[in-house]
PDB file of C-alpha atoms in Angstrom:
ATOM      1  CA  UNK A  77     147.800 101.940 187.288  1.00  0.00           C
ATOM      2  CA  UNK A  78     149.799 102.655 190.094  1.00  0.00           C
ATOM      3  CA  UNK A  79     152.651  99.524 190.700  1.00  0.00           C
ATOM      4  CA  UNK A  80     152.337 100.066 194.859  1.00  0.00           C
ATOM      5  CA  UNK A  81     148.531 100.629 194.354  1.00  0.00           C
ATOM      6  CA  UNK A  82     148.408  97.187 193.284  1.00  0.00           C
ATOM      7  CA  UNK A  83     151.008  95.768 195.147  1.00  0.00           C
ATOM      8  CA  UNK A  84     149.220  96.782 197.802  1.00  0.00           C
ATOM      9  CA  UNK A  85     145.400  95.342 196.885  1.00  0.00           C
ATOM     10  CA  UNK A  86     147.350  92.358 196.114  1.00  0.00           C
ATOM     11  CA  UNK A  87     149.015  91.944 199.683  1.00  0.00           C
ATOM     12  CA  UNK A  88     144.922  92.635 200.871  1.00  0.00           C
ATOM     13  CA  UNK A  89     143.999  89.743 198.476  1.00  0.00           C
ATOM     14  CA  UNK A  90     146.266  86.994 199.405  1.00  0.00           C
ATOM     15  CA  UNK A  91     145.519  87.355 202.900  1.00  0.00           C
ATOM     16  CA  UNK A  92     142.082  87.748 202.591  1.00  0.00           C
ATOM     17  CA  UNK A  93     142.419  84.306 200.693  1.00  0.00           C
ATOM     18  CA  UNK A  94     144.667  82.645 202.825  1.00  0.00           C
ATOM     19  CA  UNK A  95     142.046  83.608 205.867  1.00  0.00           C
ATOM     20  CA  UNK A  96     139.474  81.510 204.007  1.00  0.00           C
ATOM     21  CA  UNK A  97     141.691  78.704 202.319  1.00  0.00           C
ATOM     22  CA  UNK A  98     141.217  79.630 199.308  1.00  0.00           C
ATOM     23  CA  UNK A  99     143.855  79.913 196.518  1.00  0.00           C
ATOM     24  CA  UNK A 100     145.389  82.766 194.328  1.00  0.00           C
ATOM     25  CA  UNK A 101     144.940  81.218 190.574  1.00  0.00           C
ATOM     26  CA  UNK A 102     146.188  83.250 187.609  1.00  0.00           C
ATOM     27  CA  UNK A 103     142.481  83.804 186.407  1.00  0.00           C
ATOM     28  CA  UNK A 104     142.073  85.802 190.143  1.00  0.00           C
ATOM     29  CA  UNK A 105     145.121  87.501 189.414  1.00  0.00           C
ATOM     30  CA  UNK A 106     144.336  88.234 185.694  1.00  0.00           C
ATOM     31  CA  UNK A 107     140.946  89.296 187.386  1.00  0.00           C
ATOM     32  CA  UNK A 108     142.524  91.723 189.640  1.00  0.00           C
ATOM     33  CA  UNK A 109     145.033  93.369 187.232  1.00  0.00           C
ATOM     34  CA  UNK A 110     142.079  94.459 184.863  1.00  0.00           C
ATOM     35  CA  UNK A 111     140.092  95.805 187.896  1.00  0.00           C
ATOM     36  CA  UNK A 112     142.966  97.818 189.699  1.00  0.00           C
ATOM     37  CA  UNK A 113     143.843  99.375 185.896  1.00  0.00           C
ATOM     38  CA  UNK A 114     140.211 100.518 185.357  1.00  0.00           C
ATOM     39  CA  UNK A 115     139.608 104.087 186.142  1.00  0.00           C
ATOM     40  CA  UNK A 116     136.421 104.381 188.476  1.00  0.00           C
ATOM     41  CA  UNK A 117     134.024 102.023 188.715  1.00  0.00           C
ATOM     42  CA  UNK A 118     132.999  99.166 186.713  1.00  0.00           C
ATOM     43  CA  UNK A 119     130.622  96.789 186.877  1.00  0.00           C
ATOM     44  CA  UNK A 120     130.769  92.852 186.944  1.00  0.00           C
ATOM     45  CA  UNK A 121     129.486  92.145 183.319  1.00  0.00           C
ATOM     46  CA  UNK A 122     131.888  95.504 181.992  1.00  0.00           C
ATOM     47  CA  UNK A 123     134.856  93.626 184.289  1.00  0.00           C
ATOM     48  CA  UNK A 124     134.190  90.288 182.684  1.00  0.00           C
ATOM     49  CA  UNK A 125     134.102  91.636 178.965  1.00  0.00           C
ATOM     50  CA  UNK A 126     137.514  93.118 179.904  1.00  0.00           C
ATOM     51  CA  UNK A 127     138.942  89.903 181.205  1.00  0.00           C
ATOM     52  CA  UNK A 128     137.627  87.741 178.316  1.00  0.00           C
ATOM     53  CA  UNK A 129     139.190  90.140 176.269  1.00  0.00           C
ATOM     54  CA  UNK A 130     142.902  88.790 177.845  1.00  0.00           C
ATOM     55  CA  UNK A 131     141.747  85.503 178.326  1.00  0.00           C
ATOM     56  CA  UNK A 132     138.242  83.989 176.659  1.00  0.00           C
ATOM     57  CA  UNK A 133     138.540  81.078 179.038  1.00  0.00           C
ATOM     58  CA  UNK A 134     137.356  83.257 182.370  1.00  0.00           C
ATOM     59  CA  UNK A 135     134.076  82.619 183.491  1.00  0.00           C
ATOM     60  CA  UNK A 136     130.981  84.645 184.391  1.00  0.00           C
ATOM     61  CA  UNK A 137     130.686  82.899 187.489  1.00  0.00           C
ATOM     62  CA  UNK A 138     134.491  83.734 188.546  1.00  0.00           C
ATOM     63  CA  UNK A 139     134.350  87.084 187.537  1.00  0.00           C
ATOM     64  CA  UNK A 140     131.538  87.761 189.481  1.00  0.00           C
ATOM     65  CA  UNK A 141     132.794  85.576 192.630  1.00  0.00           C
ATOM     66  CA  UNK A 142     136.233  87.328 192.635  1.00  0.00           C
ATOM     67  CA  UNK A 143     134.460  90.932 192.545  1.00  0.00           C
ATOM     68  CA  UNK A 144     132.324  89.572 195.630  1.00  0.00           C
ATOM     69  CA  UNK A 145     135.898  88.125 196.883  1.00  0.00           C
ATOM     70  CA  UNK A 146     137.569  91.667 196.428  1.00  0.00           C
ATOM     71  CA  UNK A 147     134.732  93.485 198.232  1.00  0.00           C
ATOM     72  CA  UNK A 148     134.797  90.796 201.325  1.00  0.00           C
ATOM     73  CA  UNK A 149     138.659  91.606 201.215  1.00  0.00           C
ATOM     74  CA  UNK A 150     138.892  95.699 201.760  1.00  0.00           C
ATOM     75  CA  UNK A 151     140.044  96.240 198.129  1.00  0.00           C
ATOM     76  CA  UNK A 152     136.199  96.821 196.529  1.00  0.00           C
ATOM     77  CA  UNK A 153     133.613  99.286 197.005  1.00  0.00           C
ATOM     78  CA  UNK A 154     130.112  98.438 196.241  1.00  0.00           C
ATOM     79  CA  UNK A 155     128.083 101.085 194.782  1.00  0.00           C
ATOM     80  CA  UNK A 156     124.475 100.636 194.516  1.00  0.00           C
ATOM     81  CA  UNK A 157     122.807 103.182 191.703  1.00  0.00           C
ATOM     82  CA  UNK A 158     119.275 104.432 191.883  1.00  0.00           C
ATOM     83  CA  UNK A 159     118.560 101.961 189.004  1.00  0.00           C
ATOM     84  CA  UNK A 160     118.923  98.886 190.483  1.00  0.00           C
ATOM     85  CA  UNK A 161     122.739  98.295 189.214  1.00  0.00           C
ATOM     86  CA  UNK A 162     125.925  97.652 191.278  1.00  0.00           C
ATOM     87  CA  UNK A 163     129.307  99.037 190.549  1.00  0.00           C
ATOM     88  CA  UNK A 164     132.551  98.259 192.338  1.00  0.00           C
ATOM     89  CA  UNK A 165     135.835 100.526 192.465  1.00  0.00           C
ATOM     90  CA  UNK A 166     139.261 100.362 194.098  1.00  0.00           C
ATOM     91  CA  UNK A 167     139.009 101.502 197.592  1.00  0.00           C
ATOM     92  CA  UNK A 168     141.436 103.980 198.869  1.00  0.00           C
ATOM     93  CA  UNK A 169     140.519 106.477 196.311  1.00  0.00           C
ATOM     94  CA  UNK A 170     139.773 109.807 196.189  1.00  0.00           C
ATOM     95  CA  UNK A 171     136.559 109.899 194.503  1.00  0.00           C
ATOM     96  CA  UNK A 172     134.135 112.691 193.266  1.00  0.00           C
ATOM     97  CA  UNK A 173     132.005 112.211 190.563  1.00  0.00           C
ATOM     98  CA  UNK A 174     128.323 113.884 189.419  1.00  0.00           C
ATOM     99  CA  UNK A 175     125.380 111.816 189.026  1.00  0.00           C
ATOM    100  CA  UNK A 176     122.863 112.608 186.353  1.00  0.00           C
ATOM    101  CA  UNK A 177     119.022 112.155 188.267  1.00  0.00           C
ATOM    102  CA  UNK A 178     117.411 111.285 184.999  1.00  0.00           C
ATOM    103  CA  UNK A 179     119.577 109.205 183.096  1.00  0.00           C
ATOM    104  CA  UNK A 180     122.009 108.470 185.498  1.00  0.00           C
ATOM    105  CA  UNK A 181     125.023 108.875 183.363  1.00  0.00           C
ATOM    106  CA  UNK A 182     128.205 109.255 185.748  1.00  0.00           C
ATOM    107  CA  UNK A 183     131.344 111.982 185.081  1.00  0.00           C
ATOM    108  CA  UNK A 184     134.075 112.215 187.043  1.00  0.00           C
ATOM    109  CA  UNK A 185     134.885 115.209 188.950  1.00  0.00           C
ATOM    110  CA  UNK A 186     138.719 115.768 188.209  1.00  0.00           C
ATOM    111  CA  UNK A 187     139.358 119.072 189.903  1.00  0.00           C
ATOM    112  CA  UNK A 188     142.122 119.291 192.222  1.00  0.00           C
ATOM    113  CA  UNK A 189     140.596 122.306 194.016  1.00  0.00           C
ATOM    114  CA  UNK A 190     137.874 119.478 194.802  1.00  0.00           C
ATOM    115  CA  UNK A 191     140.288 117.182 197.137  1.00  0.00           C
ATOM    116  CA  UNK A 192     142.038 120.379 198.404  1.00  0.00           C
ATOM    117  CA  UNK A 193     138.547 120.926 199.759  1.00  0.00           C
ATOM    118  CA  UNK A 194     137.829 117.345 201.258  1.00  0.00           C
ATOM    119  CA  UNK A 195     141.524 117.475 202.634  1.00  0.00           C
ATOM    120  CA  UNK A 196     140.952 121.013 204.329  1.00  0.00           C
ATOM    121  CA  UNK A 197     137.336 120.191 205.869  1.00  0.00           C
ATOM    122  CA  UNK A 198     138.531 117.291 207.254  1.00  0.00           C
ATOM    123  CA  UNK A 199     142.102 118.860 209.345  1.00  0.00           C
ATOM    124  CA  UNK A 200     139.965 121.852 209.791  1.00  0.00           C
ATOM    125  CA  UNK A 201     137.808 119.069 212.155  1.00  0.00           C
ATOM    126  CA  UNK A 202     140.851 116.981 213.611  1.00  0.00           C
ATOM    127  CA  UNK A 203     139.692 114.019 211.451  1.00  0.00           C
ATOM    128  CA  UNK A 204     142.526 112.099 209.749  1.00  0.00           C
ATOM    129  CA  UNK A 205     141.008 110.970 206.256  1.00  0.00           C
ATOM    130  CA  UNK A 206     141.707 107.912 204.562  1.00  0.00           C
ATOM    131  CA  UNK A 207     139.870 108.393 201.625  1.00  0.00           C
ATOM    132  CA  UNK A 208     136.268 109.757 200.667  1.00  0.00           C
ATOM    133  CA  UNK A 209     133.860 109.578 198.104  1.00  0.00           C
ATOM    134  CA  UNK A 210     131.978 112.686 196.660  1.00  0.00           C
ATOM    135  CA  UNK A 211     128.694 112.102 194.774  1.00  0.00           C
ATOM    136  CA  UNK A 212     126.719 115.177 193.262  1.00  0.00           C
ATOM    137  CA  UNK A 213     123.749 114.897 192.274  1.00  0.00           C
ATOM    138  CA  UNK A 214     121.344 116.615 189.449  1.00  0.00           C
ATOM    139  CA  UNK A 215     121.309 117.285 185.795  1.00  0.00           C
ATOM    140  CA  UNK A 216     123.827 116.656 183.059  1.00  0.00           C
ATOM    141  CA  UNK A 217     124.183 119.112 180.017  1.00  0.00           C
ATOM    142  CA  UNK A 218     122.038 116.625 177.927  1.00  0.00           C
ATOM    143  CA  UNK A 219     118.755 116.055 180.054  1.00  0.00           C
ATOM    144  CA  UNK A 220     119.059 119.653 181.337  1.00  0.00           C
ATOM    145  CA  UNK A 221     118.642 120.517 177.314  1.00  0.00           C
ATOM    146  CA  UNK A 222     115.724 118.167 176.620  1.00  0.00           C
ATOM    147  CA  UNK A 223     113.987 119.093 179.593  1.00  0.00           C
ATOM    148  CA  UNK A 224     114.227 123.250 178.301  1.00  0.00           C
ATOM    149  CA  UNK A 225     112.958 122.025 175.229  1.00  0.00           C
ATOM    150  CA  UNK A 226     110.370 119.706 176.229  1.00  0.00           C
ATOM    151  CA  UNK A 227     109.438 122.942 179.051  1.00  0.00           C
ATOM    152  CA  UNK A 228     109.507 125.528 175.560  1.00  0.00           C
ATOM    153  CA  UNK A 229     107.252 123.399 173.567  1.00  0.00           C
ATOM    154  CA  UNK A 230     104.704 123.093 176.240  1.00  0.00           C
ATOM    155  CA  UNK A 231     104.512 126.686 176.998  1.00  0.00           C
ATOM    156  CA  UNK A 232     104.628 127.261 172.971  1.00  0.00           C
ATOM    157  CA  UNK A 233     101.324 124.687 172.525  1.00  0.00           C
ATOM    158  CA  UNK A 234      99.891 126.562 175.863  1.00  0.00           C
ATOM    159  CA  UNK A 235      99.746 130.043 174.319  1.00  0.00           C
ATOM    160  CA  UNK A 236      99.012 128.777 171.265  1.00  0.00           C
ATOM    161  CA  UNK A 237      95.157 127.620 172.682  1.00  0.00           C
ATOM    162  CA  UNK A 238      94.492 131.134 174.144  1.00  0.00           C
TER     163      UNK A 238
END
């Protein structure tokens, strides 16, 4: 994790709860240290199992009101999945990642040429990015595997009955 990276989501998150009188408590804190060190996104129940792991004595409930808190504040990105889950992430990040359609197992993209690419586009338009988010969709090694095979048997049992 990167020290101004946090410093920074930190700055977000005490005014965001000063704005609504709320307080900074070490389990928020404790909350936010474990989110800001994950790499790409998490959700609340994988968050929670994180920070029980530091401290049994956090709650469900405030885990899953400080995520809420962090997304209301700038610092969180919601992701909603095709399956009905949420995920949150740091915002500010570059972030590409592929998708699998059929189990939808996530990898991250880490390819430098990748951000070169969003970087380009965007001067090549006069646009002044802040930070993006790259989502491909389609098949990962795995399902794309299964699928030949389950495709090879079938045409196997269909020239079998000629």
């Amino acid at each position: 994790m990167q020290s101004s990276k946090m410093q920074e989501a930190l700055k977000s998150f005490k005014k965001y709860l000063a704005s609504n009188a709320l307080k900074l408590t070490q389990q928020r804190l404790l909350i936010l240290k474990v989110f800001m060190s994950e790499d790409g996104e998490i959700n609340s129940e994988n968050l929670l199992k994180a920070v029980q792991d530091i401290d049994p004595a956090v709650s469900r409930s405030t885990v899953y009101r400080t995520i809420k808190h962090f997304h209301h504040a700038g610092i969180a990105r919601c992701i909603h999945h095709r399956d009905g889950s949420s995920h949150y992430e740091p915002t500010g990040d570059h972030n590409c990642h592929m998708v699998c359609e059929r189990c939808g197992t996530t990898t991250p993209i880490l390819n430098p040429y990748m951000d070169c690419l969003q970087q380009e586009t965007a001067r090549q338009q006069g646009f002044t990015l802040s930070h993006y988010r790259t989502t491909l969709y389609g098949l990962c090694g795995q399902c794309r595997a299964a699928l030949h095979s389950a495709k090879s048997a079938t045409c196997r049992h269909t020239d079998n009955q000629d």
